[in-house]
XYZ file of C-alpha atoms in Angstrom:
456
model
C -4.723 8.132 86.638
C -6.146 9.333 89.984
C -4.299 8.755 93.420
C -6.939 6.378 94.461
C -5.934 4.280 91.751
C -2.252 4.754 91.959
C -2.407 3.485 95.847
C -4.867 0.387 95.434
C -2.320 -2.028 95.790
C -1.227 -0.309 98.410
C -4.463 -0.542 100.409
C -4.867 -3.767 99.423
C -1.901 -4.982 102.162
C -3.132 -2.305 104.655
C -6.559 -3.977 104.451
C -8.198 -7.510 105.416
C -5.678 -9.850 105.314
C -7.203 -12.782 103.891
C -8.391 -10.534 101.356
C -4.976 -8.871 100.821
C -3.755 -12.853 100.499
C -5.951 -14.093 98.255
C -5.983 -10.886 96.123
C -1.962 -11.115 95.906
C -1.657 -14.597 95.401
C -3.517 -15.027 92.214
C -1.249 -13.127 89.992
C 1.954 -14.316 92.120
C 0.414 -17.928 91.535
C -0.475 -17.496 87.908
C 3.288 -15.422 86.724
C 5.000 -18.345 88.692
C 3.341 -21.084 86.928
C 3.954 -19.765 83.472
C 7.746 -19.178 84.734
C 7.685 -22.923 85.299
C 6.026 -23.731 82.311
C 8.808 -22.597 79.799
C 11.364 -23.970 82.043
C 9.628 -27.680 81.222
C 8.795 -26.546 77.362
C 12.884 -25.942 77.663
C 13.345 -29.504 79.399
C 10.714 -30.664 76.627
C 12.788 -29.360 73.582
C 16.100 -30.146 75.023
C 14.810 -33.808 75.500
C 14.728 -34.146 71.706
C 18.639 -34.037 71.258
C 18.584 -36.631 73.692
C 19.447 -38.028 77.563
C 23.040 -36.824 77.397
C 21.699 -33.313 76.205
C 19.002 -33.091 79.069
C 21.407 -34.374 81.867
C 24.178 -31.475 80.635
C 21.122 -29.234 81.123
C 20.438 -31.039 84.560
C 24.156 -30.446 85.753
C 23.863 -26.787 85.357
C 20.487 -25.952 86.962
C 21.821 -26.276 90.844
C 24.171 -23.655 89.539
C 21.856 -21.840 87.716
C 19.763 -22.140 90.809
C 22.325 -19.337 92.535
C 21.090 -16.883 90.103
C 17.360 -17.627 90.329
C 18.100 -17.368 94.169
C 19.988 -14.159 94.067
C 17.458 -12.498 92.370
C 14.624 -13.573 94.030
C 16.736 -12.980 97.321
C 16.935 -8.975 96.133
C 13.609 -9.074 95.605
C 12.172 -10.716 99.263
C 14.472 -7.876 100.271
C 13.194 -5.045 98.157
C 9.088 -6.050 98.966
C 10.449 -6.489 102.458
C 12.021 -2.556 103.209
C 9.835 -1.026 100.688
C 6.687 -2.605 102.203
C 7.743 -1.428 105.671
C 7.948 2.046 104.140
C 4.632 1.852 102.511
C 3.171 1.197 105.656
C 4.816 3.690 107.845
C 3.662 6.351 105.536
C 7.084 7.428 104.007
C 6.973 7.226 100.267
C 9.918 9.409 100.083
C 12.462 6.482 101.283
C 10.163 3.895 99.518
C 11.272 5.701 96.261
C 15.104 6.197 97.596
C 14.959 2.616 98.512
C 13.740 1.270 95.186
C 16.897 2.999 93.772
C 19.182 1.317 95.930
C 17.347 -2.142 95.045
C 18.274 -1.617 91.259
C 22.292 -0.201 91.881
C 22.971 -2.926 94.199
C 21.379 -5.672 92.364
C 23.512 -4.251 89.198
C 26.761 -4.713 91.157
C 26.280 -8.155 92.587
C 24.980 -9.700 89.403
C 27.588 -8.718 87.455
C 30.556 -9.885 90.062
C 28.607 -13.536 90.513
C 28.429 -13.747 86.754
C 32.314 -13.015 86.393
C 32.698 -15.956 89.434
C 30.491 -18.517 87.918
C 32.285 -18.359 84.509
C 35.268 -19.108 86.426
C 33.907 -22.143 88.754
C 31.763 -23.783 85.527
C 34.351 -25.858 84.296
C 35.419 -27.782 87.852
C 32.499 -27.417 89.276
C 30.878 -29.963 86.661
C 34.191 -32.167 87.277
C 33.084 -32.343 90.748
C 29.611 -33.280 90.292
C 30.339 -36.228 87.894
C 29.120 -34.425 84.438
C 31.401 -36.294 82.562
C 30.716 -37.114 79.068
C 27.938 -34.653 79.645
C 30.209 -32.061 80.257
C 29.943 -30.421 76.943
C 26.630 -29.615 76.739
C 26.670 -28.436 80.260
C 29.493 -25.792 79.263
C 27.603 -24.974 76.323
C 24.646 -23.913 78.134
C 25.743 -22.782 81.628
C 28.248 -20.473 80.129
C 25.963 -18.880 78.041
C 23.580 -18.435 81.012
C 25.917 -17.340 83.401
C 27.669 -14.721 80.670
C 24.060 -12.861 80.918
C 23.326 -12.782 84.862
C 21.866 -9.757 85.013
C 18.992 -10.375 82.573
C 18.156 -12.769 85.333
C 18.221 -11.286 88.955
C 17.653 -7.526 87.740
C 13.904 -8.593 86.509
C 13.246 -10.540 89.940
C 14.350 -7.766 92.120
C 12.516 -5.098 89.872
C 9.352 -7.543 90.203
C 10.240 -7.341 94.354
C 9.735 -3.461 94.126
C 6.083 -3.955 92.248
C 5.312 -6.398 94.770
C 6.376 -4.136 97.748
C 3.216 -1.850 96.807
C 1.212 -4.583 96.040
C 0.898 -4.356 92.589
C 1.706 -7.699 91.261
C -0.545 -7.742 88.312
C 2.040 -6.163 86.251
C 4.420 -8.637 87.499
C 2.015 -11.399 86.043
C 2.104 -9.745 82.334
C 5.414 -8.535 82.298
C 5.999 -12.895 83.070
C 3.025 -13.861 80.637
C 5.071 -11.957 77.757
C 8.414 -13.363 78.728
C 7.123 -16.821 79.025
C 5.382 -16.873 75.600
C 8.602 -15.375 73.760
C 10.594 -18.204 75.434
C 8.200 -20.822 74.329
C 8.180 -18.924 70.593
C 12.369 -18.668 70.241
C 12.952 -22.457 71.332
C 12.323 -24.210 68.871
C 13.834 -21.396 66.567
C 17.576 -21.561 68.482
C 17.850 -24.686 68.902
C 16.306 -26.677 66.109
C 15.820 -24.467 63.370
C 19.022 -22.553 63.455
C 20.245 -25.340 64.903
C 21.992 -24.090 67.852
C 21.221 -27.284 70.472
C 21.465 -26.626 73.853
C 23.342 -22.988 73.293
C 19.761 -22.244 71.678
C 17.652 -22.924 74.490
C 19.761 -20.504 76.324
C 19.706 -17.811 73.731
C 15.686 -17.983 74.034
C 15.383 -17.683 77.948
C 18.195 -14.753 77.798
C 16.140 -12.733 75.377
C 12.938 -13.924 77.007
C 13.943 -12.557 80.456
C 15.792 -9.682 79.221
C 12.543 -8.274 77.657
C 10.898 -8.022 81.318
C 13.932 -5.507 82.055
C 12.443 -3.099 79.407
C 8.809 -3.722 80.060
C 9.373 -2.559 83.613
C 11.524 0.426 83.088
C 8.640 1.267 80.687
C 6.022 1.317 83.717
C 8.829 3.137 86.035
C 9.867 5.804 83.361
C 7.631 6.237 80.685
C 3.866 5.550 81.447
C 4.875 6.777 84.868
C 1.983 4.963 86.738
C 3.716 3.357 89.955
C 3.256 3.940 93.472
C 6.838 3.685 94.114
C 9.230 6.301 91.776
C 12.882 5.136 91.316
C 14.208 8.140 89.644
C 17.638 9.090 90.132
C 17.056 12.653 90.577
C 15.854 11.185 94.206
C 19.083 8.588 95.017
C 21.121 9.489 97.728
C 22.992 6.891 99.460
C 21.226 5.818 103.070
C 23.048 3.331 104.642
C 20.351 1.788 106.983
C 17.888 1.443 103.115
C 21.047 -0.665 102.011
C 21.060 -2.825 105.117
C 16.993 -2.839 105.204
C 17.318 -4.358 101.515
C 20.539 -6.894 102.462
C 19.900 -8.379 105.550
C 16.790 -9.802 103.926
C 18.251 -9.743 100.401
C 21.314 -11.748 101.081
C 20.142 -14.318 103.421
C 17.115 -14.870 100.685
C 20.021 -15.192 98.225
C 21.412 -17.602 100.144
C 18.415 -19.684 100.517
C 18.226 -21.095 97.069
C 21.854 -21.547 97.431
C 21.049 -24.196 99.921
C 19.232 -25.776 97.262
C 21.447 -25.336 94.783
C 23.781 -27.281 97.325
C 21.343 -29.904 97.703
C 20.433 -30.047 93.945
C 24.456 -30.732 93.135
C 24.797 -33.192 96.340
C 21.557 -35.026 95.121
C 23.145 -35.303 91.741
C 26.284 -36.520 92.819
C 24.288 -38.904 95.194
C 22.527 -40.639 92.497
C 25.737 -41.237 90.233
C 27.216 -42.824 92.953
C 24.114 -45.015 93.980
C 22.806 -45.293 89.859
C 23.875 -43.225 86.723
C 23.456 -39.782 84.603
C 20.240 -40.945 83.856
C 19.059 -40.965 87.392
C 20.094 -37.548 87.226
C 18.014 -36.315 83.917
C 15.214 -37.835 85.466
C 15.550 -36.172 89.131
C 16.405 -33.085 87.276
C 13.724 -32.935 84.781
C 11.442 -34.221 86.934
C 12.093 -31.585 89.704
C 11.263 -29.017 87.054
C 7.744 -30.695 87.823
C 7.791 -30.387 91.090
C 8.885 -27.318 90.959
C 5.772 -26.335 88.902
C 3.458 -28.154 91.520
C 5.107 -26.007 94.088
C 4.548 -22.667 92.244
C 1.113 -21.824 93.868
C 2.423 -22.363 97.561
C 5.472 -20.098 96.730
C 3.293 -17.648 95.091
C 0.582 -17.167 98.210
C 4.217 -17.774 100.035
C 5.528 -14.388 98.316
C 2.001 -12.289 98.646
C 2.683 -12.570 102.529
C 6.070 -10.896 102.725
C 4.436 -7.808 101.112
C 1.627 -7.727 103.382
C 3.372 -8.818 106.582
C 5.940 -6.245 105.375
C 3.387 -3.164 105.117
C 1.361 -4.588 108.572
C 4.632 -4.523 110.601
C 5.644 -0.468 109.483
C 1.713 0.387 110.440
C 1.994 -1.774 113.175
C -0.959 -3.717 112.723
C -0.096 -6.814 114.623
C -2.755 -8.786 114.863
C -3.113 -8.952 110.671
C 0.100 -10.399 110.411
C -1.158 -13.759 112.405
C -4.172 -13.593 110.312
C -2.350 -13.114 107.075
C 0.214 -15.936 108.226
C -2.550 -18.676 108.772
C -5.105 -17.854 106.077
C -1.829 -18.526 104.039
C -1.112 -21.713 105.031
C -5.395 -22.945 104.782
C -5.228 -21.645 101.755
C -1.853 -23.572 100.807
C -3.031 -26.537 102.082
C -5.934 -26.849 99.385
C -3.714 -26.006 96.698
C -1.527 -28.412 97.432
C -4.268 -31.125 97.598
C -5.224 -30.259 94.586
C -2.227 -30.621 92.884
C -0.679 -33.801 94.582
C -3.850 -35.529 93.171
C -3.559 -33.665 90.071
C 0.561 -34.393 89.271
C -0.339 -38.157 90.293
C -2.727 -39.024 87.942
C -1.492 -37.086 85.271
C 2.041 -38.389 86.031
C 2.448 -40.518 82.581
C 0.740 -37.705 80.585
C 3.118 -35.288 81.971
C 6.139 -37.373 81.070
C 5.424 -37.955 77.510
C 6.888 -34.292 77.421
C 10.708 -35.366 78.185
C 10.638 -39.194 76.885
C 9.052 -38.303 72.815
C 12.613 -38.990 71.299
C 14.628 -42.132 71.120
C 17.152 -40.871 73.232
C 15.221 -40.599 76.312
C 12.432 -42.708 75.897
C 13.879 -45.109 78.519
C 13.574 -42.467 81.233
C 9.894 -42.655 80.748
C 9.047 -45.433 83.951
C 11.414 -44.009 86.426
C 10.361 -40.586 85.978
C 6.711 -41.619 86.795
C 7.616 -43.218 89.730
C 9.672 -40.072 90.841
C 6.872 -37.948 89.771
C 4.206 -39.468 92.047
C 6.457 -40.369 94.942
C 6.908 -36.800 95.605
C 2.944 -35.850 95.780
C 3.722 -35.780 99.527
C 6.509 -32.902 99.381
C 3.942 -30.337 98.434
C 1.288 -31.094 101.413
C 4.095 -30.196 104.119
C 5.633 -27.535 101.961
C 2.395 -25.723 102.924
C 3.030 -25.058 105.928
C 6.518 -24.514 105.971
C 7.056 -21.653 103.006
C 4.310 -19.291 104.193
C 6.055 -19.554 107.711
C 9.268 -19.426 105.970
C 8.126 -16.228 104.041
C 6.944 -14.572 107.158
C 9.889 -13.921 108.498
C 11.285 -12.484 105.016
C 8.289 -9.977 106.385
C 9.468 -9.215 109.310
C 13.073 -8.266 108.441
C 14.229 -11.393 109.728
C 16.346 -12.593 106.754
C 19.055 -14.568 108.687
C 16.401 -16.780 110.608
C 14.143 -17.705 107.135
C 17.640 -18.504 105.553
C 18.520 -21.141 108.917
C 15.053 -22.086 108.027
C 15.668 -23.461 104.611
C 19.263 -24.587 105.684
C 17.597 -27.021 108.020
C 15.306 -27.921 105.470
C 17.681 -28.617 102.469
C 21.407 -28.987 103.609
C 20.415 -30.237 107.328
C 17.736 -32.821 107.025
C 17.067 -33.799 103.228
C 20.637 -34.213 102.548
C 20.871 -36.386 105.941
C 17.960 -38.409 104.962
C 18.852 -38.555 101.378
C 21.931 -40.007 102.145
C 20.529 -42.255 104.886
C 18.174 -43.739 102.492
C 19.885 -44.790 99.814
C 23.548 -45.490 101.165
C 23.085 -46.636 104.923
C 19.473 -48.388 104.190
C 20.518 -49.334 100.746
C 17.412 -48.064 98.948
C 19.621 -46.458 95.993
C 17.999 -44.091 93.543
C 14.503 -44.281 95.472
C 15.951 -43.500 98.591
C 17.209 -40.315 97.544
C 13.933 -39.651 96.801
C 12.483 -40.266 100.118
C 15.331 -38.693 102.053
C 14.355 -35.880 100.652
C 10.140 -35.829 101.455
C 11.409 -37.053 105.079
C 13.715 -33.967 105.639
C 10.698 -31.698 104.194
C 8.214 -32.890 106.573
C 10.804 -32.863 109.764
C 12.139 -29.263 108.356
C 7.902 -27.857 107.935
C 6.624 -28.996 111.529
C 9.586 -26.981 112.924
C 9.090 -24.171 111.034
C 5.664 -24.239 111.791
C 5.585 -24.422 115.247
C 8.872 -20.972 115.180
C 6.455 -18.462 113.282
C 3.473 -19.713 115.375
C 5.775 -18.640 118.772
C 7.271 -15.550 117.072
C 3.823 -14.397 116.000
C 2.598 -14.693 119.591
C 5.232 -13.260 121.008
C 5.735 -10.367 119.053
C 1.339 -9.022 119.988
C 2.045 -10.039 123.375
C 5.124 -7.378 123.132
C 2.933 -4.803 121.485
C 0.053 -5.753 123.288
């Protein structure tokens, strides 16, 4: 393979910035969707043993949540300090750096893994599981037992990204997702395994993407970026490069982890469990509509990243709004899209007997939140921006404000103080996205500004 070719990703977010967006996103947008696919064809085949089974599942995914966020955390802050070295030239720390991004993600997954095996138990207590509980321990402690085969692929997909290379991070996804989809049915029908199966399939799933990479990194030898450990030697301003984006990040889907547990807890109190399988499984939905925002979200933390080392100023305003046109339309697109589709869509976790009766609610819940994704447009890619720029402690206040500020305020608003029960929890939390994206909106535009007018 010829330099050229080794460093096209890397000129890609050096280059035109709506190019650089557009080229990044579609991968990013694509891998993400397929992630969220197999998480609803793992809703779809727990909903078969039933609403109990599917709410147990629902219990543990705001815990679960902390490991999705941790690893996507460590990766914002590997694209974020590798980036920056990409673009000021020095491949030498880029390398060094990746290093660090693998030890350090090693050492924290394995300590949160040991601490949420320990929490599990009264954590569900807290949040109401009750004669859900089992299947909740079932699954969450198999999850949490394998951590690392979690955030270590996220954080090695966060040094692909840093030099723009996020094809592979597409088919090393694309393979995961369609052994996932393959080994579900096999754990937990066939073998008969229940909800411990559909566990065993994403752990084996994910864990493949570990190999795949280390195949690109060590064997086929075809990266920009080199983590060998003939190069590691500890550089203490590489680790805090990678943390104070890393951990903040982490932190981020913490906040929604807290808001995914208050919500649940919410909704017993105001309804039942059921309200809860069909929040939770329905939010898997949502999720999936939000996938091509976050993904054209991601592609700008690279480029921003890269822009702000050369200091090319001027692309990183260009970069930040194309993002947020180009949001927009997507998430047009798919409001209309989720709404009609709605019942379709639902069939998928309301087939069996056992959770049939979820059917009508989930609809409902479905098309109510069409509006989340229109403001979530603006909000992520300004969000992501400042993952970009280094500044990991203000995009983690951002989401704060967003989840534990105003959509548990308004959640709770709605559907204690105004009465609206289960649906008010759902509109508390559209209100406290739309309050939370105009704000972040209008702090990227001024930091943009003010950071050519310093440079200018």
């Amino acid at each position: 393979m010829s330099n050229q070719e080794k460093t096209k990703g890397v000129e890609t977010i050096l280059g035109d910035p709506r190019i650089a967006v557009r080229k990044m996103s579609i991968p990013l947008i694509i891998s993400m969707l397929l992630v969220s696919i197999y998480n609803l064809v793992d809703a779809a085949w727990v909903a078969g043993l039933g609403s109990d089974a599917l709410a147990g599942v629902g219990f543990v995914t705001p815990l679960f949540l902390i490991l999705v966020g941790l690893g996507n955390g460590l990766g914002a802050g590997a694209t974020s300090a590798l980036s920056k070295y990409i673009g000021q030239e020095n491949k030498e720390k880029a390398d060094n750096g990746a290093l660090h991004v693998i030890f350090i993600t090693i050492i924290i997954s394995l300590v949160v893994s040991v601490l949420l095996l320990i929490i599990l138990n009264p954590l569900l207590n807290l949040m109401g599981a009750g004669d859900t509980t089992p299947y909740a321990l079932s699954y969450g402690s198999i999850m949490f037992g394998g951590a690392i085969f979690f955030v270590l692929p996220n954080a090695m997909y966060g040094i692909l990204r840093a030099e723009g290379d996020v094809n592979r991070t597409m088919i090393a996804m694309t393979i995961s997702g369609i052994i996932n989809i393959i080994l579900d049915p096999i754990f937990i029908y066939t073998l008969n395994f229940g909800v411990q199966g559909a566990a065993y399939a994403t752990l084996i799933s994910v864990g493949l993407v570990i190999l795949i990479i280390s195949y690109w990194f060590y064997i086929k030898n075809d990266t920009y970026i080199k983590p060998y450990l003939s190069e590691f030697h500890f550089n203490k301003d590489i680790t805090i490069d990678i943390l104070k984006v890393g951990l903040p990040a982490s932190l981020e889907l913490l906040m929604t982890a807290i808001l995914t547990a208050f919500i649940s807890g919410l909704l017993t109190t105001v309804a039942n469990t059921d309200a809860v399988a069909v929040y939770t499984t329905g939010w898997r939905v949502v999720s999936l509509g939000t996938m091509p925002i976050i993904g054209i979200s991601t592609a700008l933390v690279s480029i921003v990243g890269a822009n702000l080392g050369a200091r090319n100023f001027y692309n990183i305003q260009k970069a930040h709004r194309y993002s947020m046109r180009l949001a927009l339309i997507v998430a047009i697109f798919t409001g209309v899209l989720i709404y009609i589709f709605a019942p379709q869509i639902v069939l998928m976790f309301s087939y069996s007997t056992g959770s049939a009766h979820l059917a009508g609610t989930m609809i409902e819940f479905l098309r109510a939140m069409t509006l989340y994704y229109l403001f979530m447009a603006f909000g992520a890619p300004s969000t992501f921006l400042f993952q970009g720029v280094g500044k990991g402690l203000t995009a983690m206040f951002q989401t704060v404000q967003r989840t534990v500020i105003f959509s548990i305020l308004c959640a709770y608003l709605f559907a204690i103080v105004f009465g609206l029960g289960e649906h008010g929890v759902w509109y508390g939390i559209i209100v406290g996205q739309i309050i939370a994206s105009i704000i972040t909106l209008v702090w990227a535009n001024e930091y943009v500004k003010r950071l050519i007018k310093r440079n200018s």
